Structure formats: structure tokens, C-alpha cells
CSV table of C-alpha atoms in Angstrom, one decimal:
chain,number,residue,atom,x,y,z
A,25,MET,CA,0.0,0.0,0.0
A,26,ARG,CA,2.9,2.3,0.9
A,27,ASN,CA,4.6,1.6,-2.4
A,28,THR,CA,1.4,2.3,-4.3
A,29,LEU,CA,1.1,5.7,-2.6
A,30,LEU,CA,4.7,6.5,-3.4
A,31,VAL,CA,4.2,5.7,-7.1
A,32,LEU,CA,1.0,7.9,-7.2
A,33,LEU,CA,2.9,10.8,-5.5
A,34,MET,CA,5.7,10.5,-8.0
A,35,LEU,CA,3.3,10.5,-11.0
A,36,SER,CA,1.5,13.5,-9.6
A,37,MET,CA,4.8,15.4,-9.1
A,38,THR,CA,5.8,14.5,-12.7
A,39,SER,CA,2.5,15.7,-14.1
A,40,CYS,CA,2.8,19.0,-12.2
A,41,ALA,CA,6.4,19.4,-13.4
A,42,ILE,CA,5.3,18.9,-17.1
A,43,GLN,CA,2.4,21.3,-16.7
A,44,LYS,CA,4.7,23.9,-15.1
A,45,LYS,CA,7.2,23.4,-17.9
A,46,THR,CA,4.5,24.0,-20.5
A,47,ILE,CA,3.2,27.1,-18.8
A,48,ASP,CA,6.7,28.4,-18.4
A,49,THR,CA,7.4,27.9,-22.1
A,50,GLY,CA,4.3,29.8,-23.2
A,51,LEU,CA,5.0,32.6,-20.8
A,52,ALA,CA,8.6,32.8,-22.0
A,53,ALA,CA,7.4,32.9,-25.6
A,54,GLU,CA,4.9,35.7,-24.8
A,55,ALA,CA,7.7,37.6,-23.0
A,56,ALA,CA,10.0,37.3,-25.9
A,57,THR,CA,7.3,38.5,-28.3
A,58,ALA,CA,6.6,41.5,-26.0
A,59,ALA,CA,10.3,42.3,-25.8
A,60,GLY,CA,10.6,42.4,-29.6
A,61,ASP,CA,12.7,39.4,-29.9
A,62,PRO,CA,11.0,37.4,-32.7
A,63,VAL,CA,13.9,34.9,-33.1
A,64,LYS,CA,13.7,33.8,-29.5
A,65,ALA,CA,9.9,34.0,-29.6
A,66,LEU,CA,9.8,31.7,-32.6
A,67,GLU,CA,12.1,29.2,-30.9
A,68,LEU,CA,9.9,29.1,-27.8
A,69,TRP,CA,6.6,29.0,-29.7
A,70,GLU,CA,7.9,26.0,-31.7
A,71,LYS,CA,9.0,24.4,-28.4
A,72,LYS,CA,5.6,24.9,-27.0
A,73,ILE,CA,4.0,23.4,-30.1
A,74,THR,CA,6.0,20.2,-29.4
A,75,GLU,CA,4.9,20.2,-25.8
A,76,ASP,CA,1.3,20.8,-26.8
A,77,GLU,CA,1.4,18.0,-29.3
A,78,LEU,CA,2.8,15.6,-26.8
A,79,ALA,CA,0.1,16.5,-24.3
A,80,GLY,CA,-2.6,16.3,-27.0
A,81,ARG,CA,-3.6,20.0,-26.8
A,82,GLU,CA,-3.4,20.7,-30.6
A,83,ASN,CA,-7.1,21.9,-30.8
A,84,THR,CA,-6.8,24.4,-27.9
A,85,THR,CA,-3.4,25.9,-28.2
A,86,GLN,CA,-2.7,29.2,-29.9
A,87,ALA,CA,1.0,28.3,-30.4
A,88,TYR,CA,0.6,27.5,-34.1
A,89,ASP,CA,-0.9,30.9,-34.8
A,90,LYS,CA,1.7,32.8,-32.7
A,91,ALA,CA,4.6,30.8,-34.1
A,92,GLY,CA,3.4,31.8,-37.5
A,93,HIS,CA,3.5,35.5,-36.6
A,94,ALA,CA,6.9,35.1,-35.0
A,95,ALA,CA,8.1,33.5,-38.3
A,96,LEU,CA,6.7,36.5,-40.2
A,97,ALA,CA,8.5,38.9,-37.9
A,98,VAL,CA,11.8,37.2,-38.8
A,99,GLY,CA,10.9,37.2,-42.5
A,100,ASP,CA,10.3,33.5,-43.0
A,101,THR,CA,7.0,33.5,-44.9
A,102,ILE,CA,7.3,29.8,-45.8
A,103,LYS,CA,7.5,28.7,-42.2
A,104,ALA,CA,4.8,31.2,-41.3
A,105,GLU,CA,2.5,29.7,-43.9
A,106,ASN,CA,3.2,26.2,-42.5
A,107,HIS,CA,2.3,27.2,-39.0
A,108,PHE,CA,-0.8,29.1,-40.1
A,109,LYS,CA,-2.0,26.1,-42.1
A,110,LEU,CA,-1.9,24.1,-38.9
A,111,ALA,CA,-3.7,26.9,-37.0
A,112,VAL,CA,-6.4,26.7,-39.7
A,113,TYR,CA,-6.6,23.0,-39.5
A,114,HIS,CA,-7.0,23.1,-35.7
A,115,LYS,CA,-9.4,26.0,-35.9
A,116,THR,CA,-7.3,28.3,-33.9
A,117,ALA,CA,-6.4,30.8,-36.6
A,118,SER,CA,-6.7,34.5,-35.7
A,119,LEU,CA,-8.2,37.4,-37.7
A,120,LYS,CA,-4.7,38.5,-38.7
A,121,THR,CA,-3.8,35.0,-39.8
A,122,TRP,CA,-6.8,34.8,-42.2
A,123,LEU,CA,-5.9,38.3,-43.5
A,124,PHE,CA,-2.3,37.3,-44.1
A,125,LEU,CA,-3.3,34.1,-45.9
A,126,SER,CA,-5.7,35.8,-48.2
A,127,ASP,CA,-3.1,38.3,-49.2
A,128,PHE,CA,-0.4,35.7,-49.4
A,129,TYR,CA,-2.3,33.5,-51.8
A,130,GLN,CA,-3.5,36.5,-53.8
A,131,ARG,CA,0.2,37.5,-54.3
A,132,ALA,CA,1.0,33.9,-55.2
A,133,ASP,CA,-1.9,33.9,-57.8
A,134,ASN,CA,-3.4,30.8,-56.1
A,135,LEU,CA,-7.1,31.5,-56.6
A,136,SER,CA,-8.5,28.5,-54.9
A,137,LEU,CA,-6.5,29.0,-51.7
A,138,GLU,CA,-7.3,32.7,-51.7
A,139,VAL,CA,-11.0,31.9,-51.8
A,140,MET,CA,-10.5,29.4,-49.0
A,141,ALA,CA,-8.8,32.1,-46.9
A,142,LEU,CA,-11.5,34.6,-47.6
A,143,GLU,CA,-14.2,32.1,-46.8
A,144,GLY,CA,-12.5,31.4,-43.5
A,145,LEU,CA,-12.4,35.0,-42.7
A,146,ALA,CA,-16.1,35.4,-43.5
A,147,LYS,CA,-17.0,32.3,-41.4
A,148,HIS,CA,-15.0,33.0,-38.3
A,149,PHE,CA,-15.0,36.8,-38.2
A,150,PRO,CA,-18.1,37.9,-40.0
A,151,ASP,CA,-18.6,41.2,-38.2
A,152,LYS,CA,-15.1,42.6,-38.3
A,153,PRO,CA,-14.4,45.7,-40.4
A,154,GLU,CA,-11.6,43.9,-42.1
A,155,THR,CA,-13.9,41.1,-43.2
A,156,LYS,CA,-16.5,43.5,-44.6
A,157,ASN,CA,-13.7,45.2,-46.6
A,158,ALA,CA,-12.7,41.8,-48.0
A,159,MET,CA,-16.2,40.8,-49.2
A,160,PRO,CA,-15.9,42.6,-52.6
A,161,ILE,CA,-12.8,40.6,-53.3
A,162,LEU,CA,-14.6,37.3,-52.4
A,163,PHE,CA,-17.6,38.2,-54.5
A,164,LYS,CA,-15.4,39.1,-57.5
A,165,LEU,CA,-13.6,35.8,-57.3
A,166,TYR,CA,-16.9,33.9,-57.2
A,167,ALA,CA,-18.1,35.8,-60.2
A,168,GLN,CA,-14.8,35.2,-62.0
A,169,THR,CA,-15.0,31.4,-61.4
A,170,GLN,CA,-18.7,31.3,-62.3
A,171,GLN,CA,-19.8,30.2,-58.9
A,172,TRP,CA,-23.1,32.0,-59.3
A,173,GLU,CA,-24.9,30.8,-56.2
A,174,LYS,CA,-22.1,31.8,-53.9
A,175,ALA,CA,-21.8,35.1,-55.7
A,176,VAL,CA,-25.5,35.8,-55.0
A,177,GLU,CA,-25.1,34.8,-51.4
A,178,THR,CA,-22.1,37.1,-50.9
A,179,TRP,CA,-23.5,40.2,-52.7
A,180,PRO,CA,-25.7,41.4,-49.7
A,181,HIS,CA,-22.5,41.6,-47.7
A,182,VAL,CA,-20.8,44.0,-50.2
A,183,ARG,CA,-21.4,47.4,-48.8
A,184,PRO,CA,-23.0,50.1,-51.2
A,185,GLU,CA,-19.9,52.3,-50.9
A,186,ASN,CA,-17.8,49.4,-52.4
A,187,GLN,CA,-20.2,48.8,-55.3
A,188,ASP,CA,-18.2,50.6,-58.0
A,189,GLU,CA,-18.7,50.2,-61.7
A,190,ALA,CA,-16.4,47.2,-62.1
A,191,LEU,CA,-18.2,45.4,-59.2
A,192,LEU,CA,-21.6,46.3,-60.5
A,193,ASN,CA,-20.6,45.0,-63.9
A,194,ASP,CA,-19.8,41.6,-62.2
A,195,TRP,CA,-23.1,41.6,-60.4
A,196,PHE,CA,-24.9,42.3,-63.7
A,197,LYS,CA,-23.1,39.4,-65.3
A,198,VAL,CA,-24.0,37.1,-62.4
A,199,ASN,CA,-27.7,37.9,-62.8
A,200,LYS,CA,-27.5,37.6,-66.5
A,201,ALA,CA,-26.1,34.2,-66.2
A,202,ILE,CA,-28.9,33.0,-63.8
A,203,LYS,CA,-31.5,34.8,-65.9
A,204,ASN,CA,-32.6,37.2,-63.2
A,205,ASP,CA,-34.0,39.9,-65.5
A,206,ASP,CA,-35.4,42.1,-62.7
A,207,ALA,CA,-31.9,42.4,-61.1
A,208,CYS,CA,-30.4,43.0,-64.6
A,209,ASN,CA,-32.8,45.9,-65.2
A,210,GLU,CA,-32.0,47.4,-61.8
A,211,THR,CA,-28.3,46.9,-62.1
A,212,SER,CA,-28.1,48.2,-65.7
A,213,SER,CA,-29.8,51.5,-64.5
A,214,LEU,CA,-27.2,51.8,-61.7
A,215,LEU,CA,-24.4,51.2,-64.2
A,216,LEU,CA,-25.7,53.9,-66.6
A,217,ALA,CA,-26.0,56.3,-63.7
A,218,LYS,CA,-22.3,55.8,-63.0
A,219,ASN,CA,-21.2,55.6,-66.7
A,220,PRO,CA,-23.7,56.5,-69.5
A,221,ASN,CA,-21.4,54.7,-71.9
A,222,ASN,CA,-21.2,51.4,-70.1
A,223,THR,CA,-21.6,48.9,-73.0
A,224,ASP,CA,-23.0,46.0,-71.0
A,225,ALA,CA,-25.8,48.2,-69.6
A,226,LEU,CA,-26.5,49.9,-72.9
A,227,ASP,CA,-26.6,46.5,-74.7
A,228,TRP,CA,-29.1,45.1,-72.1
A,229,LYS,CA,-31.4,48.2,-72.1
A,230,ALA,CA,-31.3,48.5,-75.9
A,231,ILE,CA,-32.2,44.9,-76.6
A,232,GLN,CA,-34.9,44.9,-73.8
A,233,LEU,CA,-36.6,47.9,-75.3
A,234,TYR,CA,-36.3,46.5,-78.8
A,235,GLU,CA,-37.9,43.2,-77.7
A,236,ILE,CA,-40.7,44.9,-75.9
A,237,GLY,CA,-41.4,47.1,-78.9
A,238,GLU,CA,-41.3,44.2,-81.3
A,239,GLN,CA,-43.5,42.0,-79.2
A,240,ARG,CA,-46.1,44.7,-78.9
A,241,TYR,CA,-45.9,45.3,-82.6
A,242,GLN,CA,-46.5,41.6,-83.4
A,243,GLN,CA,-49.3,41.3,-80.9
A,244,GLU,CA,-51.2,44.4,-82.2
A,245,MET,CA,-50.8,43.4,-85.8
A,246,ALA,CA,-51.9,39.8,-85.1
A,247,ALA,CA,-55.0,41.1,-83.2
A,248,TYR,CA,-55.9,43.4,-86.1
A,249,GLU,CA,-55.5,40.7,-88.7
A,250,LYS,CA,-58.0,38.6,-86.8
A,251,ASN,CA,-60.5,41.4,-86.4
A,252,LYS,CA,-60.3,44.2,-89.0
A,253,THR,CA,-62.8,46.6,-87.5
A,254,ARG,CA,-62.6,50.3,-86.9
A,255,LYS,CA,-62.5,49.8,-83.2
A,256,GLN,CA,-59.7,47.3,-83.5
A,257,TYR,CA,-57.9,49.7,-85.9
A,258,ALA,CA,-58.0,52.4,-83.2
A,259,VAL,CA,-56.6,49.9,-80.8
A,260,LEU,CA,-53.9,49.0,-83.3
A,261,LEU,CA,-52.9,52.7,-83.7
A,262,LYS,CA,-52.5,53.2,-79.9
A,263,GLY,CA,-50.5,50.0,-79.6
A,264,LEU,CA,-48.2,50.9,-82.5
A,265,GLU,CA,-47.6,54.3,-81.0
A,266,LYS,CA,-46.4,52.6,-77.8
A,267,SER,CA,-44.3,50.2,-79.8
A,268,THR,CA,-42.8,53.1,-81.8
A,269,ASN,CA,-41.8,54.9,-78.6
A,270,ASP,CA,-40.0,51.7,-77.4
A,271,PHE,CA,-38.3,51.5,-80.7
A,272,LYS,CA,-37.2,55.1,-80.6
A,273,GLU,CA,-35.7,54.7,-77.1
A,274,SER,CA,-34.0,51.5,-78.2
A,275,LEU,CA,-32.6,53.2,-81.3
A,276,LYS,CA,-31.0,56.0,-79.2
A,277,LEU,CA,-29.2,53.4,-77.2
A,278,PHE,CA,-28.1,51.3,-80.2
A,279,GLU,CA,-26.7,54.5,-81.9
A,280,ARG,CA,-24.7,55.3,-78.8
A,281,LEU,CA,-23.5,51.7,-78.6
A,282,TYR,CA,-22.6,51.6,-82.3
A,283,LYS,CA,-20.3,54.6,-81.9
A,284,ILE,CA,-18.5,53.0,-79.1
A,285,LYS,CA,-18.4,49.5,-80.6
A,286,PRO,CA,-19.6,49.2,-84.3
A,287,ASP,CA,-20.9,45.6,-83.9
A,288,LYS,CA,-22.8,44.0,-86.8
A,289,ALA,CA,-25.4,42.8,-84.4
A,290,TYR,CA,-26.2,46.4,-83.4
A,291,ALA,CA,-26.4,47.4,-87.0
A,292,LEU,CA,-28.9,44.6,-87.6
A,293,TYR,CA,-31.1,45.9,-84.8
A,294,MET,CA,-30.9,49.4,-86.1
A,295,GLY,CA,-31.8,48.3,-89.6
A,296,ASN,CA,-34.9,46.4,-88.2
A,297,ILE,CA,-36.0,49.4,-86.3
A,298,TYR,CA,-35.8,51.7,-89.3
A,299,ALA,CA,-37.7,49.1,-91.2
A,300,ARG,CA,-40.5,49.3,-88.6
A,301,PHE,CA,-40.5,53.1,-89.1
A,302,GLY,CA,-40.8,52.7,-92.9
A,303,ASP,CA,-37.4,54.4,-93.4
A,304,GLU,CA,-36.2,52.2,-96.2
A,305,LYS,CA,-33.0,54.2,-96.8
A,306,ASN,CA,-31.6,53.8,-93.3
A,307,ALA,CA,-33.0,50.3,-93.0
A,308,THR,CA,-31.0,49.3,-96.1
A,309,LYS,CA,-27.9,51.2,-94.9
A,310,TYR,CA,-27.7,49.4,-91.6
A,311,HIS,CA,-28.7,46.0,-92.9
A,312,LYS,CA,-25.7,46.3,-95.3
A,313,LEU,CA,-23.5,47.1,-92.4
A,314,ALA,CA,-24.8,44.0,-90.6
A,315,ASN,CA,-23.6,41.7,-93.4
């Protein structure tokens, strides 16, 4: 019985010594960091990592994260990245770590890892100002890689003051890809308010107005063909007047577009509009330019 108590006492003393050693290493590493000695701090943080791993504390320790920042302070970005990846794996990465990784992978032109870092930032620190500033970048990467659903989910987190012409153009393209016409109409108006010569917005508006005018024209003509009465003729004239107004607005936009980018498709639209106006001269002119 006495021998058993002696063994237990020795084990207890050993456990306390190990715990004290671990605590002392962490405190020493903190002291070296505070003293501005990153070389010593890195050495001690890496020592603490070894102690934590032996004690099975990988999921609770901040040593990986702090060792990474000490490595950064001595200029060893490769070692820093390795430590930071372990901090991410054990879910102990700090805000500064996620920010470093997103910037590091952006500089390395590693798009997938940059997205991973930005997603981690958004997941773990959603309310931080730094995260909000990074959301336009994450949205742009989703749009660039055609991850439409994720782009749509991220857009509400992009603050209005960050929605410049380039970002709105990406938002427009996302909605065009998922066939959200209402959002395209709204975004094209915002784009034209920022830049009256934005070709994507002009193209959208011009074609939309053309299609509305053409659909109304076809409907009114079809209705009159079925019922050629004076009353229906009066309805036809009113309908054609609205159609003509849509065509006129569309033509203005196509003319502006054609000056910026003389595309054959635009010439064809313009030729068709002039044909609806009964202007054979301009209709012929633009139909030739479309060939």
C-alpha cells in the first residue's frame, strides 16, 4: 500500500512538473514577443508546439498561430504559412492570420486558396471591419469562377460604398447568367448612372426595349389581322404608338453603342427598327453594315 502511494505521488509530481514546464514555455514565448525578440519567440513557440502535441492540446493551443506570426517577424514566410495552415486545421487561426493568408495566396496567384482564406475570414470573423472590406474581393472571385450561387449569397455583404462600376458589372453578369431579368434591369440602370457609356448596360437596355417594342408590334398586328374593324384599328394605332416609342428609345441606345463598338449585331437591330419606321433608306444602310 505504501509503495502504491509513493508511485502515485511521483506521478503527480511529474504531471505538475510537465504542466509547469508547458506554462513556463508559453509565458517565456509571450515575454520574448513582447520584448521584440522574434527569433527567441519563434524558438519558444515551436518548443511549445512540441509540448502541446505531446500533451494532446493541438485543438486548444494558440501556439501554431503565434509561431506563424513570429516567423513572419523574422521574415520566414514559408515557415509562417506552414504554422498558419496548422492553425487553420486546428481551428485556432486569428483574424490577422486569415488576412495574411488571403493576401499571401493572392500574391501567389493561387485563386482556390485565396478563396479558402476569404471564406474562413467570413465564417470566423463575419462582423469585423476587415472582413467587410474583403467581401468585394470574395464576390469578385466567385463571379470570376462562375460560382453564381455563392456570388449571389455574398452580394448582400458587399457594402454600397464598395459597389463601383467594375463590381456592379460583375453583379450584372452574375444575374444575366442566372437569368434574373429584374436584377439585370435594376443593375443596368445603376451602371448607366455611373457611366452613360457602359456597354454592358447599354446593350441590355437597348435589346430589352427592342424586344418589348417588337413583341407589342407583333401582338397588335396579329390582333388586327383577326378582327379588322374600326374599333380594332383604333386599338392598333394606340398599340403601334407605344411600340414606336419603345423602338425610338432602343434606337438611341443602339446608336450610342454603335459609336462605341460598331458591332454588326447592333447594325442589324438598327436596320430592323428603321424598317418598322418605314425608313427604307436607313434600313437598307444598316442591314448592309450588318452583313
